[in-house]
Tab-separated table of C-alpha atoms in Angstrom:
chain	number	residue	atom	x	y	z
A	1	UNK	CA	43.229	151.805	131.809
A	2	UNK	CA	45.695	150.694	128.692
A	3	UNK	CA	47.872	153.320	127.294
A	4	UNK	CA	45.392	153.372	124.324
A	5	UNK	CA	42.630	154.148	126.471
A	6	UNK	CA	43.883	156.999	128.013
A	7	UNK	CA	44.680	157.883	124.569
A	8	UNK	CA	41.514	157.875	123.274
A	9	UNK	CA	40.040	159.664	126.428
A	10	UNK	CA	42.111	162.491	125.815
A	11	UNK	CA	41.136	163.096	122.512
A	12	UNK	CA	37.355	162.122	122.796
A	13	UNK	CA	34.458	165.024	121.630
A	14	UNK	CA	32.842	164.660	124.727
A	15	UNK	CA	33.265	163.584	128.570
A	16	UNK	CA	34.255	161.227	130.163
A	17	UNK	CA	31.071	158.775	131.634
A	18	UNK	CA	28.529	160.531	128.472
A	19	UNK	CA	26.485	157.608	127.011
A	20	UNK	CA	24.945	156.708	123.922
A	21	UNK	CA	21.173	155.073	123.869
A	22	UNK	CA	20.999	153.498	120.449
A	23	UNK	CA	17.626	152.328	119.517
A	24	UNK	CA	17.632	149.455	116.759
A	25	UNK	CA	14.823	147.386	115.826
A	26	UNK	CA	15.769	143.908	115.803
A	27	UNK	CA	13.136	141.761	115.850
A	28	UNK	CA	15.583	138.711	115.071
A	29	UNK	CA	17.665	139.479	117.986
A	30	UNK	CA	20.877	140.330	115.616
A	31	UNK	CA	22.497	143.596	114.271
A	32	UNK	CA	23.531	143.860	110.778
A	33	UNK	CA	27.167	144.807	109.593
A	34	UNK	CA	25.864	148.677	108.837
A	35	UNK	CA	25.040	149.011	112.255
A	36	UNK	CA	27.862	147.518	113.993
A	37	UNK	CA	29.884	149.907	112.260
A	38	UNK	CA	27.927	152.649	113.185
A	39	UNK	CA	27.744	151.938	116.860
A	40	UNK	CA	32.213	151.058	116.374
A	41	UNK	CA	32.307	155.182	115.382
A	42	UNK	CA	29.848	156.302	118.494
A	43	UNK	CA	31.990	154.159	120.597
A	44	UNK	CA	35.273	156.713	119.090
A	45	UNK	CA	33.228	159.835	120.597
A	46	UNK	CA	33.969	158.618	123.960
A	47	UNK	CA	30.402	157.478	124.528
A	48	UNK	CA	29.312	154.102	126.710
A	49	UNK	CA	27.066	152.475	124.226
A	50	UNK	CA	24.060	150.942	125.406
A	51	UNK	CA	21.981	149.467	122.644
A	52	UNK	CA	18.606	148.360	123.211
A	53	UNK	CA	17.520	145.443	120.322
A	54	UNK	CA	13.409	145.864	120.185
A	55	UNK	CA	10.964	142.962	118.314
A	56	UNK	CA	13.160	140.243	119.848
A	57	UNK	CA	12.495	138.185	123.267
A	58	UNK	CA	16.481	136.148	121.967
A	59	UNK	CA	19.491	138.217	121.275
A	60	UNK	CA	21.559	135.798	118.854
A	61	UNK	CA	25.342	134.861	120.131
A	62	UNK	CA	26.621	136.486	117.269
A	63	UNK	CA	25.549	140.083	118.889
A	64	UNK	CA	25.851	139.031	122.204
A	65	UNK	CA	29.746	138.511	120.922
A	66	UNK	CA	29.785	141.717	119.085
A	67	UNK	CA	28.905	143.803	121.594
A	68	UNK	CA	30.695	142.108	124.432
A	69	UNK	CA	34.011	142.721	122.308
A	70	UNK	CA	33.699	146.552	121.761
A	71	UNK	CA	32.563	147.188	125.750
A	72	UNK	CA	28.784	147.885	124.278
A	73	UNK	CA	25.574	146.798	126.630
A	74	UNK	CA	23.143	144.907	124.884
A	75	UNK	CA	19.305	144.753	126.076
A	76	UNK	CA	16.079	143.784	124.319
A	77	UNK	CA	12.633	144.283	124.601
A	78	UNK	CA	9.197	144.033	123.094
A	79	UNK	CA	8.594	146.621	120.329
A	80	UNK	CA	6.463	149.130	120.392
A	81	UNK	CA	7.371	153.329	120.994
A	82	UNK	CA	9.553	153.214	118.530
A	83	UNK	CA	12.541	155.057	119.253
A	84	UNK	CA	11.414	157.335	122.203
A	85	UNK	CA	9.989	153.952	123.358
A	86	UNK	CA	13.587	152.464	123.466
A	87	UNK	CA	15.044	155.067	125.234
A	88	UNK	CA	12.777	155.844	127.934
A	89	UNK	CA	13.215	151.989	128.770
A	90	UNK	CA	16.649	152.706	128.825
A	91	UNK	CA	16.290	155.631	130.703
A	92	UNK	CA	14.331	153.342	133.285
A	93	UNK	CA	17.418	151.583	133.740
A	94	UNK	CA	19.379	154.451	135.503
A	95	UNK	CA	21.821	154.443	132.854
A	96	UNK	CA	21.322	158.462	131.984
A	97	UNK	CA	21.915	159.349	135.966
A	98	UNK	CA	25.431	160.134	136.270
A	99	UNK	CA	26.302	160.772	132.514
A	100	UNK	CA	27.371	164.351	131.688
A	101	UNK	CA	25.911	163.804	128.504
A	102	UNK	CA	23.579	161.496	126.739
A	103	UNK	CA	23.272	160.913	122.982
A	104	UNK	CA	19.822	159.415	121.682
A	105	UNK	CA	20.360	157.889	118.176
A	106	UNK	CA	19.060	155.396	115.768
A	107	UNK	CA	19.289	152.481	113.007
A	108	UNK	CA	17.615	154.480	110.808
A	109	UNK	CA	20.501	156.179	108.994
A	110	UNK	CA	23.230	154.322	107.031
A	111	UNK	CA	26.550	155.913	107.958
A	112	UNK	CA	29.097	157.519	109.202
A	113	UNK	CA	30.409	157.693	105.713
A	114	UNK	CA	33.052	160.485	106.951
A	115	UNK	CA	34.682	160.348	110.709
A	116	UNK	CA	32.231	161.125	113.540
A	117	UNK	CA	34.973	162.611	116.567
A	118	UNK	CA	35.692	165.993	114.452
A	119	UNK	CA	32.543	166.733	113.892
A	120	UNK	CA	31.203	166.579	117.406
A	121	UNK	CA	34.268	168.890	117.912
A	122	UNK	CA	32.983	171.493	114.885
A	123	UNK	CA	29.626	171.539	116.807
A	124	UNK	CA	31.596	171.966	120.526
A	125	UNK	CA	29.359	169.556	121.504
A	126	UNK	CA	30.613	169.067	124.600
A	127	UNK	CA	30.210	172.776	125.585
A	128	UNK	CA	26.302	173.062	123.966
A	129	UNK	CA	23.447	172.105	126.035
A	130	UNK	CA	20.921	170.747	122.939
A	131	UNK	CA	22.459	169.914	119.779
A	132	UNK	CA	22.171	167.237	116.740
A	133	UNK	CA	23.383	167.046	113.073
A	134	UNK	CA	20.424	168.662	111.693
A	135	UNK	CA	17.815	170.936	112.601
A	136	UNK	CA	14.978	171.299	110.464
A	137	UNK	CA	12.126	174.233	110.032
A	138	UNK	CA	9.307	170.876	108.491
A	139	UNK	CA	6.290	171.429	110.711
A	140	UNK	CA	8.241	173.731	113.918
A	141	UNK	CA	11.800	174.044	113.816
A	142	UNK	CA	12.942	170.737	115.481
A	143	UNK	CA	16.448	168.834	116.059
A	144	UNK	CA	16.057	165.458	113.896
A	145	UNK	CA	15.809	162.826	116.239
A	146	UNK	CA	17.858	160.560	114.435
A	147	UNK	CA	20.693	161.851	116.290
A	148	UNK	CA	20.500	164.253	119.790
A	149	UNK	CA	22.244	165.252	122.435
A	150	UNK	CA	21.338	166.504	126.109
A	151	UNK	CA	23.790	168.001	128.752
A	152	UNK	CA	22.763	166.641	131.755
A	153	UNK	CA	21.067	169.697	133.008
A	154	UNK	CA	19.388	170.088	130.116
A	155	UNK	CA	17.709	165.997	130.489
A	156	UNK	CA	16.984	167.315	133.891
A	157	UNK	CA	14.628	170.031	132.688
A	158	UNK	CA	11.229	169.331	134.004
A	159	UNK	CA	10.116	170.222	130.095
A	160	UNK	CA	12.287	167.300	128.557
A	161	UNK	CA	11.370	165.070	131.436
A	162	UNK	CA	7.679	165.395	130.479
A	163	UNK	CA	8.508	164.167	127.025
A	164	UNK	CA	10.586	161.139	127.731
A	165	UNK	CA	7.896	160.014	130.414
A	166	UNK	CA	4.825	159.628	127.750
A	167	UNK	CA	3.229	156.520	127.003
A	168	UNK	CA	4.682	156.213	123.858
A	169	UNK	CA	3.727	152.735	123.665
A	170	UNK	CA	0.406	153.668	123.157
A	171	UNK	CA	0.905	156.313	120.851
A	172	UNK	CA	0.719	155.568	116.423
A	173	UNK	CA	3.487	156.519	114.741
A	174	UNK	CA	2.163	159.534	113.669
A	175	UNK	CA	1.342	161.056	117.746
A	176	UNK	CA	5.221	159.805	118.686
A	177	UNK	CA	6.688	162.174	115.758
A	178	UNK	CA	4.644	164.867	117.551
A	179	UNK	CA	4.941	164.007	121.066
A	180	UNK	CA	8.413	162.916	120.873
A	181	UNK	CA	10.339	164.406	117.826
A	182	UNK	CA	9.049	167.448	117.385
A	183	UNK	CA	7.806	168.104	121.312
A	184	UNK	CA	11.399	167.231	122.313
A	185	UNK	CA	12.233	170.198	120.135
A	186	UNK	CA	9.277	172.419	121.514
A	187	UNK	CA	10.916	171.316	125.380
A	188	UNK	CA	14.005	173.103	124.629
A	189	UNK	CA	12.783	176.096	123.287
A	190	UNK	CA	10.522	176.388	126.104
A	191	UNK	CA	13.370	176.916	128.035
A	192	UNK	CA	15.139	179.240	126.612
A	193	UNK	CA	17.608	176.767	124.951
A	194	UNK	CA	18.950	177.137	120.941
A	195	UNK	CA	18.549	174.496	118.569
A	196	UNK	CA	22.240	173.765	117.946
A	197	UNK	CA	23.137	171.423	114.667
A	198	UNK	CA	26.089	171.306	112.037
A	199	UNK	CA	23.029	171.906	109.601
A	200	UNK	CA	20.068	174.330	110.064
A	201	UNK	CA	17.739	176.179	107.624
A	202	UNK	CA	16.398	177.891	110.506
A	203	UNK	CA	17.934	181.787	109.310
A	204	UNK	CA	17.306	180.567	105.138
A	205	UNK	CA	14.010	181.958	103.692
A	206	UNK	CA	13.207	180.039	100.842
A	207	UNK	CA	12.859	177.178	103.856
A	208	UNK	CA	10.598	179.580	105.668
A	209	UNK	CA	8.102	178.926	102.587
A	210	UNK	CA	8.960	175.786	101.509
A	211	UNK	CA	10.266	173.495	104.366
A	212	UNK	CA	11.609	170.139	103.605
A	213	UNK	CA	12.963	167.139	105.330
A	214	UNK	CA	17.003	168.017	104.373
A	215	UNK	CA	17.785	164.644	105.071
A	216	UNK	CA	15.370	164.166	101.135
A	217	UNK	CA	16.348	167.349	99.594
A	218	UNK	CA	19.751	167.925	100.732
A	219	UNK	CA	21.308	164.379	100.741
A	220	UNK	CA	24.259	164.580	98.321
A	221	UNK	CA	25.753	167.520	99.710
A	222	UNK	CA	25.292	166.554	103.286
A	223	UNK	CA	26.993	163.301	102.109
A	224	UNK	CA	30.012	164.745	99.722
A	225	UNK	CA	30.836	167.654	101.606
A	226	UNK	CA	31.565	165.054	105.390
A	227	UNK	CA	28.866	167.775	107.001
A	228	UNK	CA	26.235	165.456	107.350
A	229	UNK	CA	27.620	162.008	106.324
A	230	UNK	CA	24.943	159.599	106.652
A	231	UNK	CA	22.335	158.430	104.407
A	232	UNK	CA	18.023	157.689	105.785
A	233	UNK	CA	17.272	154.448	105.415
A	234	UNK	CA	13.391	155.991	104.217
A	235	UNK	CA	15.275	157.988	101.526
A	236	UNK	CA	16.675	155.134	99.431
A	237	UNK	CA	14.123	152.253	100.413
A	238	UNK	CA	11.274	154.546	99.800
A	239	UNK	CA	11.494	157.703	98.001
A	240	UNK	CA	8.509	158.599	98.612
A	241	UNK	CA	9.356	162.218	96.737
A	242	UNK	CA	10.452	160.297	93.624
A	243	UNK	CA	13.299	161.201	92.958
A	244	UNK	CA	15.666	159.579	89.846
A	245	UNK	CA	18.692	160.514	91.222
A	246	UNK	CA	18.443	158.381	93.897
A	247	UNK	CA	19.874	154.983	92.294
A	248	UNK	CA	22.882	156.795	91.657
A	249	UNK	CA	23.661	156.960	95.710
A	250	UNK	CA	26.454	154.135	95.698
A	251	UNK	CA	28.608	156.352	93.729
A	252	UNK	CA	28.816	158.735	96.865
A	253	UNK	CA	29.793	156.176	99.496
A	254	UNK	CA	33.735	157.457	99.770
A	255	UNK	CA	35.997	154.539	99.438
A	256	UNK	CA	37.966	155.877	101.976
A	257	UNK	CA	35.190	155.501	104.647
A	258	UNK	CA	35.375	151.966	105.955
A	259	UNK	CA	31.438	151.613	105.182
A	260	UNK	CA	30.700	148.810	102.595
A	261	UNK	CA	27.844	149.837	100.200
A	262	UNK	CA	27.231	145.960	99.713
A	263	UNK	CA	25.216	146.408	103.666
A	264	UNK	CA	22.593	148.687	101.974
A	265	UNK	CA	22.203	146.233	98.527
A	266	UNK	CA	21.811	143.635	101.267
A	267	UNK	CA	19.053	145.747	102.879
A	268	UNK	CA	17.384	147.136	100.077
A	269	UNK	CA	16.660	143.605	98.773
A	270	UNK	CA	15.906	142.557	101.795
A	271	UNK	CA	13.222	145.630	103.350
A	272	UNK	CA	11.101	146.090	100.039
A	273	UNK	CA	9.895	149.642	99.473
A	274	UNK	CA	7.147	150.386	102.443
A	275	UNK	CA	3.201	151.886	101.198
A	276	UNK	CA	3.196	155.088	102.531
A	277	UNK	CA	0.425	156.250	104.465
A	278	UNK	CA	0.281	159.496	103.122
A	279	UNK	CA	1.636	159.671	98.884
A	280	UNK	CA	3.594	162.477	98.102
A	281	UNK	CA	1.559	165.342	96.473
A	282	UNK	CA	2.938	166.357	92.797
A	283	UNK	CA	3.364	169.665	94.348
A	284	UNK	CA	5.811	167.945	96.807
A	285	UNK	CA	7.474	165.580	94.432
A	286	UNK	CA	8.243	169.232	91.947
A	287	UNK	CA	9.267	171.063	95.467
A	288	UNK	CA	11.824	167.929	96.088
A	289	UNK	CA	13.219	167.818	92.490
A	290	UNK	CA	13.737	170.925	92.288
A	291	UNK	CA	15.808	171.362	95.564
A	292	UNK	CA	17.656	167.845	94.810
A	293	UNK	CA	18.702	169.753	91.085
A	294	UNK	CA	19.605	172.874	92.912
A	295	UNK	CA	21.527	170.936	95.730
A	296	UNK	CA	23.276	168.962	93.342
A	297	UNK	CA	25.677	172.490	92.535
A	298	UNK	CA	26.499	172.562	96.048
C-alpha cells in the first residue's frame, strides 16, 4: 500500500473492507461523465466500488477502462428489479460477506455537488447501524433508497434479509417501491433500529400532515446549504409537481464542486420528460409550490 493509500485509509468515513453496490442502468454498456464522478467521490469514503451496469449484455472499453483505473468492479446484467434487483445480484456474488459496511446507491441523483467524506463523518456513519442522507415521513417514514447504509449486523438481520431476497424481478415498479424502499425501512424499525439521516422531517409537524418527497420540495436548500448536495434526476427531467423554479437549477451547481452542469444539459436533451403514471393533483402541485417558496428563505 502507497504512502497515499495509507493516507487516505486513515482519514476515510468508514472501514476499512466497507463496499459500495452502485446500481446504474446502462443499457448501452457505458457510464456517463456524471456518474463517473459520482462513483470517483464514493471511492474517497473508503468504499470498494462494485458497480453493476443493467440493460446491457456488452460493457463498452471505454468503462471497462474507467473503472479498471479507479480500482472499481464492473458487472452487467439483464434489467429488470430495478435497483433492489441490482443489488441482490450483487449480493449473490458474496461481495457483502466480509464488509463491515455496505452502501446501496444509485444513478438516479446528479451529484455530489459538495464533498461526500465529511458528511459521512457529520452522520458518524461508521458508528450508526441504518443510516442515509434523507429520511422521509411520504407514505411510512422510510430512508430514501437512493443512498443507504447497513452495518454488517444490521444486513444480517433476518428482517433485512427477507427484503433483499424478493423476486423483485417480477415485481412493477410500483410493488418494488413498497417491497423494497419503503419495506427496507419497515425491516429496521422492526428491529428496534432508528432511521438515521443528515435530513429527517420525522420530529416536524407540518410534515406529519403534509408529507412530501424533500428531495421535490426541499431541493435548493439541500443543495446550497452542502447538507444534501445532490440533485434527482426525476426532479429536473420531470417535474411532475410543476414547479417554475426549476429551470433556474444550473445557477446552484457551485463552481467550486468539480461537477460540470454541461452532464445534465447533455442528459436532459437526451432522456425527454417521462408520462407519469399517476399526474400530480392541483392540490399537490399548490402543496409543492408552496413548500419550494417557503424553502427558498432557508
Amino acid at each position: 500500500m502507497s504512502e497515499n493509500q495509507v493516507e487516505r485509509a486513515l482519514s476515510a468515513p468508514l472501514p476499512a473492507g466497507s463496499v459500495c453496490l452502485f446500481a446504474a442502468y446502462a443499457p448501452n454498456g457505458n457510464l456517463p461523465p456524471y456518474t463517473c464522478f459520482y462513483l470517483k467521490n464514493l471511492k474517497l469514503c473508503g468504499l470498494n466500488v462494485h458497480v453493476v451496469l443493467s440493460g446491457c449484455s456488452v460493457i463498452t472499453e471505454k468503462t471497462r477502462q474507467f473503472c479498471y483505473r479507479h480500482t472499481f468492479t464492473v458487472w452487467h446484467r439483464p434489467n429488470g428489479g430495478l435497483d433492489f434487483g441490482a443489488w441482490r445480484f450483487l449480493i449473490d456474488k458474496g461481495i457483502t460477506r466480509a464488509a463491515p459496511y455496505i452502501l446501496f446507491a444509485n444513478d438516479s441523483v446528479f451529484g455530489p455537488l459538495a464533498p461526500l467524506p465529511p458528511l459521512l463523518r457529520t452522520l458518524q456513519a461508521d458508528t450508526q447501524p441504518a443510516w442515509g442522507l434523507v429520511a422521509s415521513r411520504a407514505v411510512t417514514p422510510h430512508l430514501q433508497s437512493w443512498f443507504v447504509g447497513l452495518s454488517r449486523t444490521t444486513f444480517e438481520q433476518d428482517a433485512v434479509q427477507r427484503v433483499f431476497s424478493l423476486p423483485y424481478e417480477s415485481m412493477t415498479r410500483e410493488e418494488i417501491i413498497w417491497h423494497g424502499e419503503l419495506g427496507l425501512s419497515v425491516a429496521l424499525r422492526s428491529a428496534g433500529l432508528s432511521l438515521h439521516a443528515l435530513w429527517t422531517d420525522e420530529n416536524n409537524a407540518f410534515a406529519r400532515l403534509f408529507p412530501t418527497n424533500p428531495m421535490h420540495s426541499h431541493w435548493r436548500s439541500f443543495v446550497r446549504s452542502g447538507r444534501v448536495p445532490f440533485l434527482k434526476q426525476e426532479l429536473l427531467r420531470d417535474n411532475p409537481f410543476a414547479l417554475p423554479e426549476i429551470k433556474n437549477w444550473r445557477s446552484l451547481i457551485p463552481a467550486k464542486s468539480g461537477f460540470d452542469p454541461d452532464w445534465i444539459e447533455s442528459y436532459l436533451a437526451q432522456h425527454p420528460p417521462r408520462s407519469l403514471q399517476k399526474s400530480s393533483t392541483w392540490k399537490g402541485r399548490a402543496l409543492y409550490k408552496m413548500m419550494n417558496m417557503l424553502d427558498n428563505f432557508r
